[in-house]
Coordinates of C-alpha atoms in Angstrom, one line a residue:
Chain A
X68 CA 80.5 106.7 160.7
X69 CA 82.8 106.0 163.2
X70 CA 85.9 103.9 162.8
X71 CA 84.5 100.8 164.6
X72 CA 81.8 101.1 162.6
X73 CA 83.5 100.5 159.4
X74 CA 85.2 97.5 160.9
X75 CA 82.1 96.1 162.2
X76 CA 79.7 96.5 159.3
X77 CA 80.7 96.4 155.7
X78 CA 78.6 98.4 153.6
X79 CA 76.9 97.2 150.9
X80 CA 77.0 97.7 147.1
X81 CA 73.5 98.9 147.4
X82 CA 75.0 101.3 150.3
X83 CA 77.7 102.3 148.3
X84 CA 75.4 103.4 145.3
X85 CA 73.5 105.5 148.1
X86 CA 76.5 107.9 147.4
X87 CA 76.0 108.6 144.2
X88 CA 73.7 110.9 142.2
X89 CA 72.0 109.5 139.0
X90 CA 69.9 111.1 136.6
X91 CA 68.6 108.2 134.8
X92 CA 66.5 108.1 131.6
X93 CA 63.3 106.8 131.0
X94 CA 64.8 104.4 128.6
X95 CA 67.4 101.7 129.4
X96 CA 71.0 102.6 127.3
X97 CA 71.9 98.9 128.4
X98 CA 70.4 95.8 126.5
X99 CA 71.0 91.8 126.8
X100 CA 70.5 91.0 123.3
X101 CA 69.4 87.3 123.4
X102 CA 68.5 86.1 127.3
X103 CA 68.3 82.4 125.8
X104 CA 72.1 82.8 125.8
X105 CA 72.5 84.3 129.2
X106 CA 70.3 80.7 130.4
X107 CA 72.0 77.8 128.4
X108 CA 75.3 79.2 127.6
X109 CA 76.6 81.3 130.5
X110 CA 76.6 79.1 133.9
X111 CA 79.0 81.9 135.5
X112 CA 76.7 85.0 134.7
X113 CA 80.0 86.6 135.0
X114 CA 78.6 90.2 134.5
X115 CA 76.8 89.5 137.7
X116 CA 80.1 89.3 139.4
X117 CA 82.5 91.7 137.8
X118 CA 79.9 94.8 137.4
X119 CA 81.1 97.5 140.0
X120 CA 77.4 98.5 140.4
X121 CA 75.7 95.5 140.6
X122 CA 73.4 96.3 137.5
X123 CA 73.1 92.7 136.6
X124 CA 71.1 90.7 138.3
X125 CA 70.0 87.0 137.6
X126 CA 66.3 86.1 137.9
X127 CA 66.2 82.5 137.5
X128 CA 65.7 82.5 133.9
X129 CA 66.3 85.8 132.8
X130 CA 68.8 88.7 133.4
X131 CA 67.2 91.7 135.0
X132 CA 69.4 95.3 134.1
X133 CA 69.0 97.6 136.6
X134 CA 70.4 100.3 134.2
X135 CA 69.6 103.2 136.1
X136 CA 72.2 102.7 138.8
X137 CA 75.1 102.2 136.2
X138 CA 78.3 103.6 136.0
X139 CA 79.0 103.7 132.3
X140 CA 82.2 102.0 132.7
X141 CA 81.9 99.7 129.8
X142 CA 83.1 96.6 131.7
X143 CA 79.9 94.7 130.8
X144 CA 80.5 95.4 127.1
X145 CA 83.8 93.9 127.0
X146 CA 83.7 91.5 129.4
X147 CA 80.5 89.5 128.2
X148 CA 82.2 86.3 126.8
X149 CA 79.1 86.1 124.6
X150 CA 78.9 89.8 123.7
X151 CA 75.7 89.7 124.4
X152 CA 75.0 93.1 125.6
X153 CA 74.3 96.1 123.8
X154 CA 76.1 99.1 125.1
X155 CA 75.3 102.8 124.5
X156 CA 76.0 106.1 126.4
X157 CA 73.1 107.4 128.3
X158 CA 70.9 110.3 126.2
X159 CA 73.0 113.6 127.1
X160 CA 72.8 114.9 130.5
X161 CA 71.4 111.1 131.7
X162 CA 72.8 108.6 133.6
X163 CA 75.7 109.2 136.4
X164 CA 76.5 112.2 137.5
X165 CA 79.9 112.2 140.0
X166 CA 79.9 115.4 142.3
X167 CA 83.6 115.1 143.3
X168 CA 85.4 112.2 141.0
Chain B
X12 CA 74.6 126.3 117.4
X13 CA 76.0 126.9 113.8
X14 CA 76.2 124.3 111.5
X15 CA 79.8 124.4 110.3
X16 CA 82.8 124.4 112.7
X17 CA 86.5 124.5 111.8
X18 CA 87.0 121.9 114.2
X19 CA 84.8 119.2 116.7
X20 CA 86.2 118.0 120.0
X21 CA 84.2 114.8 121.2
X22 CA 84.8 114.6 125.1
X23 CA 85.7 117.4 127.7
X24 CA 88.0 115.4 129.7
X25 CA 91.8 116.4 130.0
X26 CA 92.7 115.1 126.2
X27 CA 89.8 117.2 124.7
X28 CA 90.0 120.2 126.5
X29 CA 93.9 120.6 126.0
X30 CA 92.8 120.0 122.4
X31 CA 90.2 122.6 122.2
X32 CA 92.1 125.2 124.5
X33 CA 95.0 125.5 122.5
X34 CA 92.7 125.4 119.1
X35 CA 90.8 128.3 120.7
X36 CA 93.6 130.3 121.5
X37 CA 95.1 129.9 117.9
X38 CA 92.1 131.6 116.5
X39 CA 90.1 128.0 115.4
X40 CA 86.8 127.9 115.8
X41 CA 86.5 125.2 117.9
X42 CA 83.1 123.0 119.2
X43 CA 83.5 121.2 122.3
X44 CA 81.3 118.3 122.8
X45 CA 80.7 117.3 126.4
X46 CA 77.9 114.2 127.4
X47 CA 77.9 114.8 131.0
X48 CA 75.9 117.4 132.9
X49 CA 79.2 119.4 133.1
X50 CA 82.8 118.2 132.4
X51 CA 83.7 115.9 135.0
X52 CA 80.5 114.4 136.0
X53 CA 81.4 111.2 134.3
X54 CA 85.4 111.3 134.6
X55 CA 87.4 109.7 137.8
X56 CA 90.7 110.6 139.1
X57 CA 92.6 107.1 140.1
X58 CA 96.0 109.0 139.9
X59 CA 97.5 112.1 140.0
X60 CA 97.9 115.5 137.7
X61 CA 101.3 116.0 136.5
X62 CA 102.1 119.6 136.8
X63 CA 104.5 120.0 133.5
X64 CA 102.2 118.7 131.0
X65 CA 99.5 121.0 132.3
X66 CA 101.5 123.8 132.7
X67 CA 102.9 123.3 128.9
X68 CA 99.3 124.2 128.1
X69 CA 98.3 126.8 130.8
X70 CA 101.3 128.0 133.0
X71 CA 101.1 128.6 136.2
X72 CA 97.6 127.0 136.6
X73 CA 98.5 125.9 140.2
X74 CA 98.0 129.7 141.1
X75 CA 94.2 129.2 140.5
X76 CA 93.1 125.5 139.3
X77 CA 91.1 123.9 141.9
X78 CA 93.5 121.5 143.0
X79 CA 93.8 119.3 146.6
X80 CA 97.4 118.8 147.5
X81 CA 100.5 119.0 145.8
X82 CA 102.2 115.9 146.3
X83 CA 105.6 115.3 148.5
X84 CA 105.5 111.7 149.2
X85 CA 105.0 108.8 146.9
X86 CA 105.1 105.5 149.2
X87 CA 105.2 101.6 147.8
X88 CA 103.4 98.9 149.7
X89 CA 104.2 95.5 148.7
X90 CA 101.8 93.7 150.9
X91 CA 101.0 90.3 152.7
X92 CA 98.0 89.5 154.6
X93 CA 99.3 90.8 157.7
X94 CA 102.4 92.8 156.5
X95 CA 103.9 95.2 154.3
X96 CA 107.1 96.2 152.9
X97 CA 107.2 99.8 152.0
X98 CA 109.3 101.9 150.7
X99 CA 108.8 105.9 149.8
X100 CA 110.6 108.9 148.4
X101 CA 109.7 112.2 150.1
X102 CA 111.2 115.3 148.7
X103 CA 110.2 118.7 149.8
X104 CA 111.2 120.2 146.4
X105 CA 107.8 118.7 145.4
X106 CA 106.1 121.3 147.6
X107 CA 107.0 124.4 145.9
X108 CA 107.4 125.5 142.4
X109 CA 108.0 123.4 140.2
X110 CA 106.0 121.1 141.8
X111 CA 105.5 117.5 140.5
X112 CA 102.2 116.6 140.8
X113 CA 98.5 117.2 142.4
X114 CA 96.0 115.3 143.8
X115 CA 92.7 116.5 142.3
X116 CA 89.4 115.7 141.9
X117 CA 87.9 115.4 138.6
X118 CA 84.2 117.0 138.5
X119 CA 86.0 120.0 139.6
X120 CA 89.2 120.4 137.9
X121 CA 87.4 119.3 134.5
X122 CA 85.0 121.9 135.1
X123 CA 87.5 124.8 135.5
X124 CA 89.9 123.6 132.5
X125 CA 87.0 123.5 129.9
X126 CA 85.9 126.9 131.6
X127 CA 89.3 128.2 130.6
X128 CA 89.1 126.9 127.0
X129 CA 85.5 128.5 127.0
X130 CA 87.5 131.9 127.9
X131 CA 89.9 131.3 124.7
X132 CA 86.9 131.0 122.8
X133 CA 85.9 127.5 122.4
X134 CA 82.2 126.7 122.3
X135 CA 81.3 124.1 124.9
X136 CA 78.1 122.3 124.6
X137 CA 77.3 119.9 127.6
X138 CA 74.6 117.3 127.6
X139 CA 75.3 116.1 123.9
X140 CA 76.5 112.6 123.1
X141 CA 78.2 112.4 119.9
X142 CA 76.5 109.5 118.3
X143 CA 78.5 108.4 115.0
X144 CA 81.0 110.4 112.9
X145 CA 79.3 111.7 109.7
X146 CA 81.5 110.0 106.8
X147 CA 81.2 111.2 103.4
X148 CA 83.6 109.7 100.8
X149 CA 86.0 108.1 103.3
X150 CA 86.4 111.4 105.0
X151 CA 84.8 112.2 108.9
X152 CA 82.9 115.6 108.0
X153 CA 81.5 115.9 111.1
X154 CA 79.0 114.3 113.8
X155 CA 75.4 113.3 114.4
X156 CA 74.7 113.8 117.9
X157 CA 71.4 113.3 120.1
X158 CA 69.8 116.6 119.9
X159 CA 67.0 117.0 117.5
X160 CA 68.6 118.1 113.9
X161 CA 72.2 117.2 115.7
X162 CA 74.1 116.8 112.7
X163 CA 77.2 119.2 113.0
X164 CA 80.0 119.4 110.5
X165 CA 83.7 120.2 110.7
X166 CA 87.0 120.1 108.8
X167 CA 88.5 118.0 111.4
X168 CA 87.0 115.9 114.5
X169 CA 88.8 114.9 117.3
X170 CA 88.0 111.7 119.2
X171 CA 88.6 112.1 123.0
X172 CA 85.8 110.3 123.7
X173 CA 87.5 108.3 126.4
X174 CA 88.3 104.7 127.0
X175 CA 84.9 103.4 125.3
X176 CA 85.5 105.2 122.5
X177 CA 82.8 104.2 120.6
X178 CA 83.4 107.0 117.6
X179 CA 86.9 105.0 117.1
X180 CA 85.7 101.8 116.9
X181 CA 82.5 102.8 114.5
X182 CA 85.6 104.2 112.2
X183 CA 87.2 100.4 112.5
X184 CA 90.1 102.1 113.9
X185 CA 90.4 99.3 116.4
X186 CA 88.5 96.0 117.6
X187 CA 86.7 95.9 120.6
X188 CA 89.1 96.2 123.7
X189 CA 90.0 92.6 125.2
X190 CA 89.2 92.2 129.0
X191 CA 93.1 92.0 129.9
X192 CA 93.1 95.4 127.9
X193 CA 91.4 97.4 130.4
X194 CA 91.0 97.7 134.1
X195 CA 88.5 98.0 136.1
X196 CA 89.1 100.7 139.1
X197 CA 86.5 101.3 141.7
X198 CA 87.1 103.7 144.5
X199 CA 85.5 105.8 147.2
X200 CA 86.0 109.3 148.2
X201 CA 85.9 109.3 152.2
X202 CA 85.5 112.4 154.3
X203 CA 88.3 113.0 156.9
X204 CA 89.1 116.0 158.7
X205 CA 92.3 118.0 157.0
X206 CA 94.5 117.9 160.1
X207 CA 93.8 114.3 160.8
X208 CA 94.8 113.1 157.6
X209 CA 98.0 115.6 158.0
X210 CA 98.8 113.9 161.4
X211 CA 98.3 110.5 159.9
X212 CA 100.3 111.0 156.8
X213 CA 103.0 112.9 158.3
X214 CA 102.3 115.8 156.4
X215 CA 102.9 119.8 156.8
X216 CA 99.3 121.7 156.0
X217 CA 98.4 121.6 152.2
X218 CA 101.1 119.0 151.4
X219 CA 99.8 115.6 150.1
X220 CA 101.1 112.0 149.8
X221 CA 100.0 109.1 147.4
X222 CA 100.5 105.3 148.4
X223 CA 100.3 102.6 145.8
X224 CA 99.3 99.4 147.3
X225 CA 100.7 95.9 145.7
X226 CA 100.1 92.3 146.4
X227 CA 97.5 91.3 149.0
X228 CA 95.8 94.8 148.1
X229 CA 94.2 93.1 145.3
X230 CA 94.4 89.4 146.6
X231 CA 97.2 88.5 144.6
X232 CA 95.4 89.7 141.4
X233 CA 97.4 91.8 139.0
X234 CA 96.6 95.1 139.8
X235 CA 97.4 98.0 142.3
X236 CA 95.2 99.8 145.2
X237 CA 95.7 103.3 145.7
X238 CA 95.5 105.7 148.7
X239 CA 95.7 109.4 148.0
X240 CA 95.2 112.4 150.4
X241 CA 92.9 115.1 149.4
X242 CA 92.4 118.5 151.2
X243 CA 89.6 116.8 153.6
X244 CA 89.0 113.6 151.8
X245 CA 90.8 110.5 151.0
X246 CA 90.8 108.5 147.6
X247 CA 90.8 105.0 148.5
X248 CA 90.5 102.4 145.3
X249 CA 91.4 99.2 143.7
X250 CA 92.0 98.4 140.1
X251 CA 92.5 95.2 138.4
X252 CA 92.8 93.9 135.0
X253 CA 88.9 92.8 133.9
X254 CA 90.4 89.9 132.9
X255 CA 91.7 88.8 136.3
X256 CA 88.2 89.8 137.9
X257 CA 86.3 87.2 135.3
X258 CA 89.3 84.7 135.9
X259 CA 89.1 84.8 139.9
X260 CA 85.2 85.7 140.0
X261 CA 85.9 88.3 142.5
X262 CA 83.3 91.5 142.9
X263 CA 85.0 94.5 142.6
X264 CA 83.5 96.3 145.2
X265 CA 84.0 93.4 147.7
X266 CA 87.9 94.0 146.7
X267 CA 87.4 97.4 147.4
X268 CA 85.8 96.8 151.2
X269 CA 89.0 94.0 151.2
X270 CA 91.4 96.7 151.0
X271 CA 89.9 99.3 152.8
X272 CA 89.3 96.8 155.8
X273 CA 93.1 95.3 155.2
X274 CA 95.0 96.1 158.7
X275 CA 97.7 97.6 156.8
X276 CA 95.1 100.4 155.3
X277 CA 92.4 100.5 158.0
X278 CA 94.3 102.7 160.7
X279 CA 94.5 105.4 157.4
X280 CA 90.7 105.5 157.4
X281 CA 90.0 105.1 160.7
X282 CA 86.9 107.5 161.6
X283 CA 86.4 108.6 157.8
X284 CA 83.2 108.6 156.0
X285 CA 82.6 107.6 152.5
X286 CA 81.2 110.4 150.1
X287 CA 81.3 109.1 146.4
X288 CA 81.5 105.6 144.9
X289 CA 83.3 105.4 141.7
X290 CA 84.0 102.8 138.8
X291 CA 85.7 103.5 135.7
X292 CA 87.9 101.7 133.2
X293 CA 91.5 102.5 132.5
X294 CA 92.8 101.7 128.8
X295 CA 96.1 99.5 130.1
X296 CA 96.5 97.4 127.0
X297 CA 100.0 99.7 126.3
X298 CA 101.7 100.3 122.8
X299 CA 100.4 96.7 121.5
X300 CA 96.8 98.1 121.8
X301 CA 97.2 101.7 120.2
X302 CA 94.4 101.8 117.8
X303 CA 95.0 103.9 114.5
X304 CA 95.0 107.3 115.6
X305 CA 94.5 109.6 112.5
X306 CA 92.4 109.2 109.5
X307 CA 90.6 111.5 107.2
X308 CA 89.3 114.4 109.0
X309 CA 90.0 112.8 112.3
X310 CA 92.7 112.4 114.9
X311 CA 92.2 110.2 118.4
X312 CA 93.6 111.5 121.5
X313 CA 93.8 110.5 125.2
X314 CA 92.4 107.2 126.6
X315 CA 90.4 106.6 123.4
X316 CA 94.0 106.4 122.0
X317 CA 94.9 104.0 125.0
X318 CA 97.6 106.4 125.9
X319 CA 97.9 105.4 129.5
X320 CA 101.1 104.1 131.2
X321 CA 99.9 101.6 133.7
X322 CA 103.5 101.2 135.1
X323 CA 103.9 104.9 136.7
X324 CA 100.1 105.8 137.0
X325 CA 100.3 108.1 134.5
X326 CA 97.2 109.0 132.0
X327 CA 96.0 112.4 132.3
X328 CA 99.6 114.2 131.4
X329 CA 99.5 111.9 128.4
X330 CA 95.7 113.2 127.5
X331 CA 96.9 116.8 127.7
X332 CA 99.9 116.3 125.7
X333 CA 98.2 114.2 123.0
X334 CA 95.7 116.9 122.9
X335 CA 98.0 119.5 122.4
X336 CA 100.0 117.9 119.7
X337 CA 96.6 117.2 117.7
X338 CA 96.1 121.0 118.2
X339 CA 99.4 121.9 116.7
X340 CA 98.8 119.5 114.0
X341 CA 95.3 120.8 113.0
X342 CA 96.7 124.6 113.2
X343 CA 99.5 123.0 110.6
X344 CA 96.7 121.7 108.5
X345 CA 94.4 124.6 108.7
X346 CA 97.0 127.0 107.0
X347 CA 97.3 124.4 104.2
X348 CA 93.7 124.0 104.4
X349 CA 94.8 120.2 104.0
X350 CA 92.8 118.1 106.5
X351 CA 93.5 114.8 104.6
X352 CA 95.4 111.7 106.6
X353 CA 98.6 112.2 105.2
X354 CA 98.9 115.7 106.6
X355 CA 97.1 115.0 110.0
X356 CA 99.7 112.0 110.2
X357 CA 101.6 114.8 111.9
X358 CA 100.2 114.1 114.7
X359 CA 101.1 110.3 114.9
X360 CA 104.7 111.4 114.3
X361 CA 104.8 114.0 117.0
X362 CA 103.2 111.3 119.0
X363 CA 105.9 108.5 118.2
X364 CA 108.8 111.1 119.3
X365 CA 107.2 112.1 122.1
X366 CA 107.3 110.8 126.1
X367 CA 103.9 109.1 125.5
X368 CA 105.0 106.6 122.9
X369 CA 108.8 106.2 124.0
X370 CA 107.0 105.5 127.5
X371 CA 104.5 103.2 126.0
X372 CA 107.2 101.2 124.1
X373 CA 109.5 100.6 127.1
X374 CA 106.6 98.8 128.8
X375 CA 105.1 97.6 125.9
X376 CA 105.2 93.7 127.7
X377 CA 105.3 94.4 131.2
X378 CA 101.5 94.3 131.8
X379 CA 101.3 91.3 129.9
X380 CA 104.5 89.7 131.2
X381 CA 102.9 90.0 134.5
X382 CA 99.5 89.0 133.9
X383 CA 100.9 85.4 131.9
X384 CA 103.2 85.0 135.4
X385 CA 100.8 85.5 138.4
X386 CA 103.6 84.0 140.8
X387 CA 105.3 87.9 141.1
X388 CA 102.0 88.9 143.2
X389 CA 101.0 85.5 144.3
X390 CA 104.4 84.2 145.6
X391 CA 107.2 86.6 145.5
X392 CA 105.5 89.3 147.4
X393 CA 104.5 87.1 150.2
X394 CA 108.4 85.5 150.2
X395 CA 109.8 89.3 150.1
X396 CA 107.5 89.8 153.6
X397 CA 108.7 86.8 155.2
X398 CA 112.4 87.1 154.2
X399 CA 112.2 90.8 155.9
X400 CA 110.3 89.1 158.9
X401 CA 112.8 86.8 159.7
X402 CA 115.5 88.8 159.2
X403 CA 114.2 91.8 161.6
X404 CA 112.7 89.3 164.5
X405 CA 115.2 89.1 167.0
X406 CA 115.0 85.7 168.7
X407 CA 118.5 84.3 169.6
X408 CA 119.2 83.0 166.0
X409 CA 122.1 84.2 164.3
X410 CA 121.7 86.2 161.2
X411 CA 123.2 83.4 159.0
X412 CA 120.7 81.2 160.3
X413 CA 118.2 83.5 159.5
X414 CA 119.7 84.1 155.9
X415 CA 119.7 80.1 155.5
X416 CA 115.8 79.8 156.7
X417 CA 115.0 82.4 154.1
X418 CA 117.2 80.8 151.2
X419 CA 115.1 77.5 152.7
X420 CA 111.9 79.6 152.4
X421 CA 112.7 80.2 148.8
X422 CA 112.2 76.5 148.0
X423 CA 113.7 73.5 145.9
X424 CA 116.7 74.3 143.4
X425 CA 114.4 74.0 140.7
X426 CA 112.0 76.8 142.3
X427 CA 115.1 79.0 143.0
X428 CA 116.4 78.8 139.1
X429 CA 112.4 79.8 138.6
X430 CA 112.9 82.7 140.8
X431 CA 116.1 83.9 139.4
X432 CA 114.9 83.3 135.7
X433 CA 111.6 85.4 136.6
X434 CA 113.7 88.4 138.4
X435 CA 115.8 88.6 134.9
X436 CA 112.4 88.6 133.1
X437 CA 111.0 91.1 135.3
X438 CA 113.9 93.2 134.4
X439 CA 114.1 92.6 130.8
X440 CA 110.2 93.9 130.4
X441 CA 110.7 96.7 132.4
X442 CA 114.2 97.9 131.5

């Protein structure tokens, strides 16, 4: 990609995520504890904004969690105003694999 | 694996590996657990590696370690929307022994470092999560892992599990971090020809440069951007307190794009191609956020103990030194065969006396101060840029007139007094 192209086209988060290697587990390590809290108490759905991998997507009535693309940074656990996310490490060897760092 | 070790170290980052290396070297039977596919596969380097603390562990490591570039110039840009006040120090003494610091890519460096610990006799086991500490009668006696029959025991456990230290939290050493105690850093590694990097950053072959970006780089949110030269890549990133992202409702990757496309930064990146995108938390709570670091049969080191100096972008050096101090304490405890909290407390005392806690103390109120008073980033950096622009624009107005204009730009008498107070307060929290 040339410099001019960078200027005319801002890469989306999806394109950024393509740069990363994931060894996703078959089950999620991120759990929204109570979907009602997201629906009724959290108008901002702030996790959909600050998550650096856009793992959280609001689908009208329910929070969808695309754990496969998680960077395991921990922001959602700390940043959720209702402590409504159970956050664990993915199983050993699974999850994100940085090649460079 | 055997069931009982002298010591289990959880996490093969700089803190855990430094600790395991020193222990193995002293003949201690040590298990080093890493949850990633390989050491470094979960780690991000939004900083530099300082030579001194690494050399305290492996003398002349730079002769064989996979490093990127020794840094000979450190620049700081105080940015407005279309301008920047830049200052820097360039010293060629940093380009030769003893070096000051290096850029590194963590996936490469951490693997090499962990391999060194293995050479000393540590047992490295990857792809294994330590789920919890096994506590018996108030004493940590081992860890339960996610492997089948995954309980392993030891005289002492070292928690080097990073900023998301679920184990230290499980032991009640700290409550959950607050969003203003952690910074979320996102970064991209972009590929660029070696020669182009050297020309663009005004460097001799193999030399490196770091640039810290303040002000408009983070749209005035408390935090910094950074642009570091690697061998044939650049690391471009931005880190702000998580609380700042929440308050301003900004997506971190959009902030990253903003920095990349900032007119002061874009020319450095022209023609480059992104090769990796990374996100990580940095523990930036400082001195006030340090958890309990010692218990019966357990020690906490590195990021897990909030050992980061955000003002000077130091962290991996503190991690390594804390790991080394923990190892020294464990070696002493082993000679007395006493791994009680009171014996292991020597580690805490060593930490308190070292540069680590001394530096954390020095800046104990700095982050909170700048967080509570956003005018430093939102108002004073643009003001400084305008002042420089006025002073250096030659348009027939006398320098006295220009000074008057700058003086007027500082605002009403009340605003000027506030500025003077803010300058004094900033000096107070930084002194």
